[in-house]
PDB file of C-alpha atoms and ligand atoms in Angstrom:
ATOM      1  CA  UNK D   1       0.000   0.000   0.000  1.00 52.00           C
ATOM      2  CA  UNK D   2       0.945   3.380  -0.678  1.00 64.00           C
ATOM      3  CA  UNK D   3       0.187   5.356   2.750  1.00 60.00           C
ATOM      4  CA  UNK D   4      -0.507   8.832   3.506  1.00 63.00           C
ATOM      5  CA  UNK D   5      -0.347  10.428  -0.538  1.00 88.00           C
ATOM      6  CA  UNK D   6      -2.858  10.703  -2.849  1.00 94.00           C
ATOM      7  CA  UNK D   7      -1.162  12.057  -5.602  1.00 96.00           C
ATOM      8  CA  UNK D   8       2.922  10.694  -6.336  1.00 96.00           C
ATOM      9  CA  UNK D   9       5.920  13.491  -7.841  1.00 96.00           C
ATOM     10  CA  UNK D  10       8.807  12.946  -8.651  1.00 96.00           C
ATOM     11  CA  UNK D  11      11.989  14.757  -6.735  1.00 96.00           C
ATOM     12  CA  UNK D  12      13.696  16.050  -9.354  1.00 96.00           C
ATOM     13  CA  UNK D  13      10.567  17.687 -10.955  1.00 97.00           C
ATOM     14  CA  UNK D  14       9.992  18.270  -7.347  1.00 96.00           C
ATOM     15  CA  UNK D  15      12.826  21.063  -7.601  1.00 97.00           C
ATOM     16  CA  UNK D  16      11.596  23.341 -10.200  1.00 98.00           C
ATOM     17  CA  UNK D  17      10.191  26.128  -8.485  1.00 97.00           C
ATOM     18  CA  UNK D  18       7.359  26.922 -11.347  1.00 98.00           C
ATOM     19  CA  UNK D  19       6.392  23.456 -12.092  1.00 98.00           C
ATOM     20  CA  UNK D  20       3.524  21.302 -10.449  1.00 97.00           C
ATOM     21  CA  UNK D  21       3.017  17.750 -11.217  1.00 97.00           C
ATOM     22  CA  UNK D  22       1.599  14.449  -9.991  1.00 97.00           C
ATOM     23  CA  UNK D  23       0.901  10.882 -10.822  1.00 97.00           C
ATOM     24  CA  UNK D  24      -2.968  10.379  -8.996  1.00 96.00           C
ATOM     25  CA  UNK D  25      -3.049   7.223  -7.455  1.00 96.00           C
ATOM     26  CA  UNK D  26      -6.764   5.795  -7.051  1.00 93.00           C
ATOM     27  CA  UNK D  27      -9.513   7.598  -5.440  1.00 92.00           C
ATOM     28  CA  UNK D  28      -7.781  11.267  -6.538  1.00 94.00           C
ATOM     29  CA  UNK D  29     -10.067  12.446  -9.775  1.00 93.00           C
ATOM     30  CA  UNK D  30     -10.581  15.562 -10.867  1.00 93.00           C
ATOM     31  CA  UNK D  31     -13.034  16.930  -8.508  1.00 93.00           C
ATOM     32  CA  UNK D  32      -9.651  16.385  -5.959  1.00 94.00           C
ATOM     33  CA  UNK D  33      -7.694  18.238  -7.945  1.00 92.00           C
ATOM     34  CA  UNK D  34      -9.577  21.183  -7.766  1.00 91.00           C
ATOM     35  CA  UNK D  35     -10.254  20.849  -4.033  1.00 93.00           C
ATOM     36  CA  UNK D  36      -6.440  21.047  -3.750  1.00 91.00           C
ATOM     37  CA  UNK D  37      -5.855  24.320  -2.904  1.00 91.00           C
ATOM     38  CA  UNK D  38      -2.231  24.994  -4.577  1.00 91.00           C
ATOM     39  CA  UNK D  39      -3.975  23.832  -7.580  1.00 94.00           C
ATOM     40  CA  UNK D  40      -7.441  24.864  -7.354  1.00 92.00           C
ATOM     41  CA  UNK D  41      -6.508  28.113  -9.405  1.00 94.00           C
ATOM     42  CA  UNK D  42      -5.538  25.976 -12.290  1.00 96.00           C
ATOM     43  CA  UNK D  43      -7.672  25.452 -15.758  1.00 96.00           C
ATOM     44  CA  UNK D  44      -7.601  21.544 -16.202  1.00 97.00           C
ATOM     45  CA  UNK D  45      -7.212  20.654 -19.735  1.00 98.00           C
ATOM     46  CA  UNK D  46      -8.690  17.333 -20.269  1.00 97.00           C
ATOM     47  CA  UNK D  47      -8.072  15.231 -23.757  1.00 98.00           C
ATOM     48  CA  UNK D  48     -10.700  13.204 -25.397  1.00 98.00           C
ATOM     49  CA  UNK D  49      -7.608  10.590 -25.769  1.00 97.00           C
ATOM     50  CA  UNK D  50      -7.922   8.706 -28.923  1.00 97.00           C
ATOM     51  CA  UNK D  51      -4.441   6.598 -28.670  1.00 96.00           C
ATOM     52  CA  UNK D  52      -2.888   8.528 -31.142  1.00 98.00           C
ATOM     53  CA  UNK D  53       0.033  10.260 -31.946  1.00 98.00           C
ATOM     54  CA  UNK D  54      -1.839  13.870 -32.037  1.00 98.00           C
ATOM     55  CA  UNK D  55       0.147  16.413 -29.959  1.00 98.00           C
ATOM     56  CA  UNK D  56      -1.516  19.679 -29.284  1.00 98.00           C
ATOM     57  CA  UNK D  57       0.483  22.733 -28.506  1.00 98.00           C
ATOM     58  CA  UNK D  58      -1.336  25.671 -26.005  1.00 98.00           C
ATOM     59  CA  UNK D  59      -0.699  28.698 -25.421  1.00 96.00           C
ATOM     60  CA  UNK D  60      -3.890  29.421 -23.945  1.00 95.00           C
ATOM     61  CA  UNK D  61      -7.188  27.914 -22.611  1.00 95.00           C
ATOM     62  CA  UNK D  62      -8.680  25.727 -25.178  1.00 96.00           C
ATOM     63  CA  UNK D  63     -12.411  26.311 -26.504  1.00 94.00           C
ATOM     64  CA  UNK D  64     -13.626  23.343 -26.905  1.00 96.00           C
ATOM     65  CA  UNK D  65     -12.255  19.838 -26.003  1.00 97.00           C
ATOM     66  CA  UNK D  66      -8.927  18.745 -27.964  1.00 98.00           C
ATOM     67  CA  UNK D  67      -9.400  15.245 -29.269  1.00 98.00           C
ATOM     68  CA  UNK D  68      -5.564  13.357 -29.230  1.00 98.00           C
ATOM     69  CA  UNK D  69      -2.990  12.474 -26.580  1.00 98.00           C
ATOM     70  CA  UNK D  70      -0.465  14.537 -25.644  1.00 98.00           C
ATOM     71  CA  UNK D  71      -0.018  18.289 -24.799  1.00 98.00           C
ATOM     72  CA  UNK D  72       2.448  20.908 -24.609  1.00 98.00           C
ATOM     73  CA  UNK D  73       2.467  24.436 -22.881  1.00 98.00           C
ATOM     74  CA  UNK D  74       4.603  27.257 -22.276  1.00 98.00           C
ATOM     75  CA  UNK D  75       1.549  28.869 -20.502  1.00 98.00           C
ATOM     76  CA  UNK D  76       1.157  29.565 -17.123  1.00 98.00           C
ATOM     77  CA  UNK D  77      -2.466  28.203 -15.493  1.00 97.00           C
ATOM     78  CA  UNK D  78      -3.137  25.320 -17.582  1.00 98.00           C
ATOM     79  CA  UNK D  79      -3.237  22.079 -15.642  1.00 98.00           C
ATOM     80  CA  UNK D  80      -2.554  19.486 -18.340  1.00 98.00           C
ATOM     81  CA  UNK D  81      -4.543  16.109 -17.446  1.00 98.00           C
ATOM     82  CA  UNK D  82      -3.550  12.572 -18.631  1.00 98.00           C
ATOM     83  CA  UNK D  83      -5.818   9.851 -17.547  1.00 97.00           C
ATOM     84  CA  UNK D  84      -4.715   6.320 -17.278  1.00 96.00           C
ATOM     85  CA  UNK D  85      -5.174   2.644 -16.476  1.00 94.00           C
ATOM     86  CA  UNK D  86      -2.055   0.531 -17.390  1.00 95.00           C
ATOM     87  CA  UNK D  87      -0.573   2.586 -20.431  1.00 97.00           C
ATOM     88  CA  UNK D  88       2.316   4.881 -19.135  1.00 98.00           C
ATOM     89  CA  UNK D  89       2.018   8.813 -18.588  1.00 98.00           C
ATOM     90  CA  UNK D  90       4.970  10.587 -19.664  1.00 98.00           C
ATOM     91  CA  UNK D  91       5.771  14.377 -18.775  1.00 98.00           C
ATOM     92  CA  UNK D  92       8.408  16.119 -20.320  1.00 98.00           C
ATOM     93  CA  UNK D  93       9.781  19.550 -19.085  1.00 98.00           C
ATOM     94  CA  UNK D  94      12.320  21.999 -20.521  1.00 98.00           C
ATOM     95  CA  UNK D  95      13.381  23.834 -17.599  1.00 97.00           C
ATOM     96  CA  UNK D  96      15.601  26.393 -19.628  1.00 96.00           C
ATOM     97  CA  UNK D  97      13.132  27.604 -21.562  1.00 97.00           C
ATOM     98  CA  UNK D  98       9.949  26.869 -19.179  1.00 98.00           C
ATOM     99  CA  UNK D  99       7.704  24.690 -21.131  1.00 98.00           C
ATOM    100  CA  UNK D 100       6.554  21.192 -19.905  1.00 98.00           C
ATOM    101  CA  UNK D 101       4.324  18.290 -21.611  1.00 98.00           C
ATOM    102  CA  UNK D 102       1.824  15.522 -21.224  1.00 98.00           C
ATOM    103  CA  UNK D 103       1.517  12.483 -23.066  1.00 98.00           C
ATOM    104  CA  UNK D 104      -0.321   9.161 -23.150  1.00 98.00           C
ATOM    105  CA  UNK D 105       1.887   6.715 -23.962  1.00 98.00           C
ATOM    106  CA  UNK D 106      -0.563   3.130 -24.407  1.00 97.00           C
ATOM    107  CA  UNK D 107       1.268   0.117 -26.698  1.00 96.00           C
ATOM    108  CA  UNK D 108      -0.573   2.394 -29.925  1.00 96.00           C
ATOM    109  CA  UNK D 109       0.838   5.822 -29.442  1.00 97.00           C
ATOM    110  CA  UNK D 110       3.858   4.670 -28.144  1.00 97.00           C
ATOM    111  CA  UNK D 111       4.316   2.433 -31.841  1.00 96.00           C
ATOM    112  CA  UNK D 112       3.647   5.879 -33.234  1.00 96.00           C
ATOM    113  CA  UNK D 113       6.516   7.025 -31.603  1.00 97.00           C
ATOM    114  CA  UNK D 114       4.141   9.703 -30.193  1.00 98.00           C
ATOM    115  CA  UNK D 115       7.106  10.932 -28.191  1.00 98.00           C
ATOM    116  CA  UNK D 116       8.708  11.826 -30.973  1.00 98.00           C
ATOM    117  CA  UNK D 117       6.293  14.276 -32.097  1.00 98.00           C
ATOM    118  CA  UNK D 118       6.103  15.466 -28.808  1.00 98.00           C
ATOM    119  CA  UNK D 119       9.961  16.279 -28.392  1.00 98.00           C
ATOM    120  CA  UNK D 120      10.046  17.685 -32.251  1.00 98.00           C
ATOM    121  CA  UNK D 121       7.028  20.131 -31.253  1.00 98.00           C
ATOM    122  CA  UNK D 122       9.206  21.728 -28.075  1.00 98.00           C
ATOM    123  CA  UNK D 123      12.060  22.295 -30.029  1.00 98.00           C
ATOM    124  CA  UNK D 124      10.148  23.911 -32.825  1.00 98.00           C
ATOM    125  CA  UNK D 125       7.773  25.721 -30.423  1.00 98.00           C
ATOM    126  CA  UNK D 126      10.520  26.597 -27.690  1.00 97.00           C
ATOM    127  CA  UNK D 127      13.620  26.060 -28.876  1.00 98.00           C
ATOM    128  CA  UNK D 128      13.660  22.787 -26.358  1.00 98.00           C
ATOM    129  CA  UNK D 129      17.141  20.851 -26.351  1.00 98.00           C
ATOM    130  CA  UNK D 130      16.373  17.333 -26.219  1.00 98.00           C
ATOM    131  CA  UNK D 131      19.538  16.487 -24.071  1.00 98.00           C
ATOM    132  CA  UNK D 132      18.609  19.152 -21.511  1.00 98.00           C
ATOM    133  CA  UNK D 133      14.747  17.660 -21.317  1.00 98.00           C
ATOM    134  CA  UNK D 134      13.600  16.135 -18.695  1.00 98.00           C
ATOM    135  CA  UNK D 135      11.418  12.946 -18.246  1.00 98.00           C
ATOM    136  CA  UNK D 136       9.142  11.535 -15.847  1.00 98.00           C
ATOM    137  CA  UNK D 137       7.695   8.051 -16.091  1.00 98.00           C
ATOM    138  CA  UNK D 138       4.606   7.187 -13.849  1.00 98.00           C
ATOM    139  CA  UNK D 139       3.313   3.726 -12.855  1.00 97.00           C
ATOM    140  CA  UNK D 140       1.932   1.733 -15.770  1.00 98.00           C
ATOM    141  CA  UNK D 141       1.861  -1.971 -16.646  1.00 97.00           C
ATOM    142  CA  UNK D 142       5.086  -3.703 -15.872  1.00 97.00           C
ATOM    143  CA  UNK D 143       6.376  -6.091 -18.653  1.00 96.00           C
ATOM    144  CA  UNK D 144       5.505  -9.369 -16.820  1.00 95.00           C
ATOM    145  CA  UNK D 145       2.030  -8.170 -16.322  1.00 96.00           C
ATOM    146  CA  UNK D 146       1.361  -7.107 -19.700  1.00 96.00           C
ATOM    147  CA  UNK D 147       0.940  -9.849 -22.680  1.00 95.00           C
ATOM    148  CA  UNK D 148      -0.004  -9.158 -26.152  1.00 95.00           C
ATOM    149  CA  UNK D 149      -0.421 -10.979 -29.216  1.00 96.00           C
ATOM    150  CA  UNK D 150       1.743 -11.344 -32.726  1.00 94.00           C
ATOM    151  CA  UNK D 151      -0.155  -8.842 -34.410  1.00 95.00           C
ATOM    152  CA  UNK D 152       1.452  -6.209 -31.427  1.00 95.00           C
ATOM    153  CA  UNK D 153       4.753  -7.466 -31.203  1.00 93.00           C
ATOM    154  CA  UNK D 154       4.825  -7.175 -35.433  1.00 93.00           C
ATOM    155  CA  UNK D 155       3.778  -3.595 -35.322  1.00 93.00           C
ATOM    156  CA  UNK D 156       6.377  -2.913 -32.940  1.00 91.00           C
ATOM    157  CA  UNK D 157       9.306  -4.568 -34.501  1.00 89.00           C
ATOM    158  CA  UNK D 158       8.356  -2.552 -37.726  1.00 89.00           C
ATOM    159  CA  UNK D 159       7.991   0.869 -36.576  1.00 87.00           C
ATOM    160  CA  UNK D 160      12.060   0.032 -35.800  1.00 79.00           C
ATOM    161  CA  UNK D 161      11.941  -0.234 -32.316  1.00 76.00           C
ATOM    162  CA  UNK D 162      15.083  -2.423 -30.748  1.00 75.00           C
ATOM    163  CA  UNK D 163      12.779  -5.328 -30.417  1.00 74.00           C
ATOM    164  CA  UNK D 164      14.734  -7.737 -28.529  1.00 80.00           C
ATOM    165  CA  UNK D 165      14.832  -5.238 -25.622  1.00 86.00           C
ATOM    166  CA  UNK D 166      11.354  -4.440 -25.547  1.00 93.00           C
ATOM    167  CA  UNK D 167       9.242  -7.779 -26.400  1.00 94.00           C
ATOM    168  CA  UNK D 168       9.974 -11.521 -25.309  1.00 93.00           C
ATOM    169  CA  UNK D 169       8.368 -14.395 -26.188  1.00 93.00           C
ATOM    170  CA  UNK D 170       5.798 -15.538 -22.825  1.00 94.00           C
ATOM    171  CA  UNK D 171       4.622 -19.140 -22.310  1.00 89.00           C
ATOM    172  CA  UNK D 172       1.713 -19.127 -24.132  1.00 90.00           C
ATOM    173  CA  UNK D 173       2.212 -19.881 -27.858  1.00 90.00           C
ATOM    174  CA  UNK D 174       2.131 -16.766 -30.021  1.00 90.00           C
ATOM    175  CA  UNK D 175       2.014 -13.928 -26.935  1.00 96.00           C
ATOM    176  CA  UNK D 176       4.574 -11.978 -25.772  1.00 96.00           C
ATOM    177  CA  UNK D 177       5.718  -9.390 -22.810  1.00 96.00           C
ATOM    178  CA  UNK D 178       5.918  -6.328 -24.348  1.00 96.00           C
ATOM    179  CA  UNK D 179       8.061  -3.475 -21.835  1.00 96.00           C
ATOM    180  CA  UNK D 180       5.853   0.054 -22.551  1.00 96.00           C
ATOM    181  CA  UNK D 181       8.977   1.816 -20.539  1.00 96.00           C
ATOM    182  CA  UNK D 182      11.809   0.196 -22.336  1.00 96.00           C
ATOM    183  CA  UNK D 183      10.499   1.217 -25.620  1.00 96.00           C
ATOM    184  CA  UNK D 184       9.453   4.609 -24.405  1.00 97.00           C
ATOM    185  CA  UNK D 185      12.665   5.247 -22.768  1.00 97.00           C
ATOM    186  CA  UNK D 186      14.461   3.801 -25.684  1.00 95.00           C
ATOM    187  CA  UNK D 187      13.052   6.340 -28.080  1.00 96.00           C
ATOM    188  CA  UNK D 188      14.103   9.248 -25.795  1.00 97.00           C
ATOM    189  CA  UNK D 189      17.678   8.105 -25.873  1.00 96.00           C
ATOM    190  CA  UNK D 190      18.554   6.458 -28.881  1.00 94.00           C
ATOM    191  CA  UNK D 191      16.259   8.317 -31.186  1.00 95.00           C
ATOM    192  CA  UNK D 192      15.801  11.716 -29.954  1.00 97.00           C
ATOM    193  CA  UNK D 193      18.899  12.599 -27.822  1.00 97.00           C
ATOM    194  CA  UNK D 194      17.432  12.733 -24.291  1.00 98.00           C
ATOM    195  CA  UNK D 195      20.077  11.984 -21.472  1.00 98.00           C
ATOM    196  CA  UNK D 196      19.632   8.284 -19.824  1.00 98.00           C
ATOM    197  CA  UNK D 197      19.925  10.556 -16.543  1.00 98.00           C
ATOM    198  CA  UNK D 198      17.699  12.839 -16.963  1.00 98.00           C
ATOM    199  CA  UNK D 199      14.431  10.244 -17.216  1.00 98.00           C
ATOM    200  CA  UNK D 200      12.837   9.947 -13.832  1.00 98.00           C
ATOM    201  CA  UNK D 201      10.849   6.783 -13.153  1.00 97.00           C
ATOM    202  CA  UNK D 202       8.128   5.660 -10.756  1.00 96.00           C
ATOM    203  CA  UNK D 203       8.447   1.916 -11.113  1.00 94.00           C
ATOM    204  CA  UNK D 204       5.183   0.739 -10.019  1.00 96.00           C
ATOM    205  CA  UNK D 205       3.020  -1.763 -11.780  1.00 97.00           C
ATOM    206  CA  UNK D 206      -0.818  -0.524 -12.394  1.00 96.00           C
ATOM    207  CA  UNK D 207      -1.830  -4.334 -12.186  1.00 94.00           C
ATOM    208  CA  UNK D 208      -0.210  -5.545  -9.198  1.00 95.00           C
ATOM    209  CA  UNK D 209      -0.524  -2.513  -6.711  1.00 92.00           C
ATOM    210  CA  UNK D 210      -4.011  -2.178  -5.716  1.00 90.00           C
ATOM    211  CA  UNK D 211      -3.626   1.898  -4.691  1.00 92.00           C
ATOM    212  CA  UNK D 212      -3.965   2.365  -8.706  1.00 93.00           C
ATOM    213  CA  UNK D 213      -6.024   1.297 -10.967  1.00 92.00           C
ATOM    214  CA  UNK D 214      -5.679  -0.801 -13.745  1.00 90.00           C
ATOM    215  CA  UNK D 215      -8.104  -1.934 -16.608  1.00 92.00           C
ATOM    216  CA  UNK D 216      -6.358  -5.199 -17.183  1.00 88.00           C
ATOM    217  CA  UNK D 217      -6.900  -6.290 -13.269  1.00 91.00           C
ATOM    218  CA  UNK D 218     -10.243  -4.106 -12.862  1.00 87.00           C
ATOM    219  CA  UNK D 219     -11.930  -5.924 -16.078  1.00 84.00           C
ATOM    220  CA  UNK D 220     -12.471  -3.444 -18.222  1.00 74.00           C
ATOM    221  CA  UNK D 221     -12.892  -0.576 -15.915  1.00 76.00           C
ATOM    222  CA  UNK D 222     -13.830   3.051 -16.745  1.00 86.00           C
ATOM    223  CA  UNK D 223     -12.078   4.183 -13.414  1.00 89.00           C
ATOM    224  CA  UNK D 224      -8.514   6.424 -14.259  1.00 92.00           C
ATOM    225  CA  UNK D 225      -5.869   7.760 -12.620  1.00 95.00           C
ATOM    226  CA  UNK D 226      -5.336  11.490 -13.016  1.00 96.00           C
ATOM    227  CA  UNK D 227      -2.037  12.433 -13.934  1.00 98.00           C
ATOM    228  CA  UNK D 228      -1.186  16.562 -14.092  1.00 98.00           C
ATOM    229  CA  UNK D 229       1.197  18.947 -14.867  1.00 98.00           C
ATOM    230  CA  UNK D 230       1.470  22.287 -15.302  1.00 98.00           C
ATOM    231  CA  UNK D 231       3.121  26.037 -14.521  1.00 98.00           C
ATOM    232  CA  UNK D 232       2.528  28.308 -11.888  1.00 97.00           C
ATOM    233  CA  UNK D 233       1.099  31.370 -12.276  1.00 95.00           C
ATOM    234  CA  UNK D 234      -2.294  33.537 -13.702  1.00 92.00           C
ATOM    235  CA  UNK D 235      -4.223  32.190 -16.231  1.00 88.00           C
ATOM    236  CA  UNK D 236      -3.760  34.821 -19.167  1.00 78.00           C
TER     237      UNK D 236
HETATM  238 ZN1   ZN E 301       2.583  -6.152 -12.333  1.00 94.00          ZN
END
């Protein structure tokens, strides 16, 4: 059990005074983010998350709900929201330059190297430097909790992912383990220049610890965890 939090950071985002950030754990939704009080002043800005590879930059407070799965701000007030149940939330923050991202990284986006598009969008938008970014990994499915077929594991080795690192055969014929933070955390390094070091991890499994939910152990649930970033200061 995870006692006495409802919400879990991570100490090196921890450190940057104009950043707020958490990975919910169950029973914290929305409604408890805005009783929070040091983020009650925030706009939430919830996706209609599609498991795509659609990245939305904002530099204000969106009219109408953005459909896709990851975000990007320079802007101060915006509370960017990333609900989950056993695919991986991933923030991203360029502390230089003062711009931080969200992203919803299930087996689909992450095959669409959605992370990708997400790094390529701060450097165009803020002049981001991949090896100065920094990551944060929340809980999601651990590889020996998360089995998929041969029609997954093909997608994957196609889209050029190092495949023997990231997918092993398990003991039923035709399924395999497939490691949603090895190939996320691949990508950053080896493909877009992030620093091993500077990726922050929460290594907890959604299916085995019961403080979180998951919609592999939960059957199908519509439950989520709520996980937020986003930069101090007024709404403009
Ligand atoms: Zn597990």
């Amino acid at each position: 059990m995870i006692k006495n939090s409802k919400f879990l950071t991570v100490p090196e985002l921890d450190k940057i005074p104009w950043l707020v950030h958490g990975f919910g754990l169950a029973g914290f939704g929305l409604e408890s983010l805005a009783d929070e009080r040091e983020f009650s002043s925030f706009h939430p800005v919830v996706l209609k998350q599609l498991h795509s590879s659609r990245v939305f930059c904002l530099y204000e407070k969106p009219l109408r709900q953005l459909a896709g799965d990851g975000l990007v701000t320079s802007a101060t007030g915006l509370m960017l929201i990333i609900r989950t149940a056993d695919c991986l939330p991933v923030f991203l923050v360029d502390a230089e330059n003062r711009a931080v991202a969200a992203v919803h990284c299930g087996w689909r986006s992450t095959a669409q190297k959605i992370l990708a598009v997400t790094v390529d969008l701060m450097v165009k938008k803020f002049r981001s430097r991949p090896e100065n970014l920094l990551a944060a990994f929340g809980p999601c499915i651990e590889r020996n909790c998360y089995q998929v077929g041969p029609e997954v594991a093909e997608i994957f080795t196609r889209a050029v992912f190092d495949s023997g690192k990231i997918l092993s055969p398990a003991d039923r014929p035709g399924k395999f383990y497939l490691d949603l933070r090895e190939a996320n955390r691949s990508l950053l390094i080896n493909q877009l220049g992030l620093r091993a070091e500077n990726i922050h991890e929460i290594d907890l499994c959604t299916f085995c610890q019961p403080d979180l939910h998951s919609y592999r152990r939960e059957r199908q649930t519509n439950s989520r965890l709520i996980n937020f970033a986003g930069i101090r200061g007024r709404l403009i």
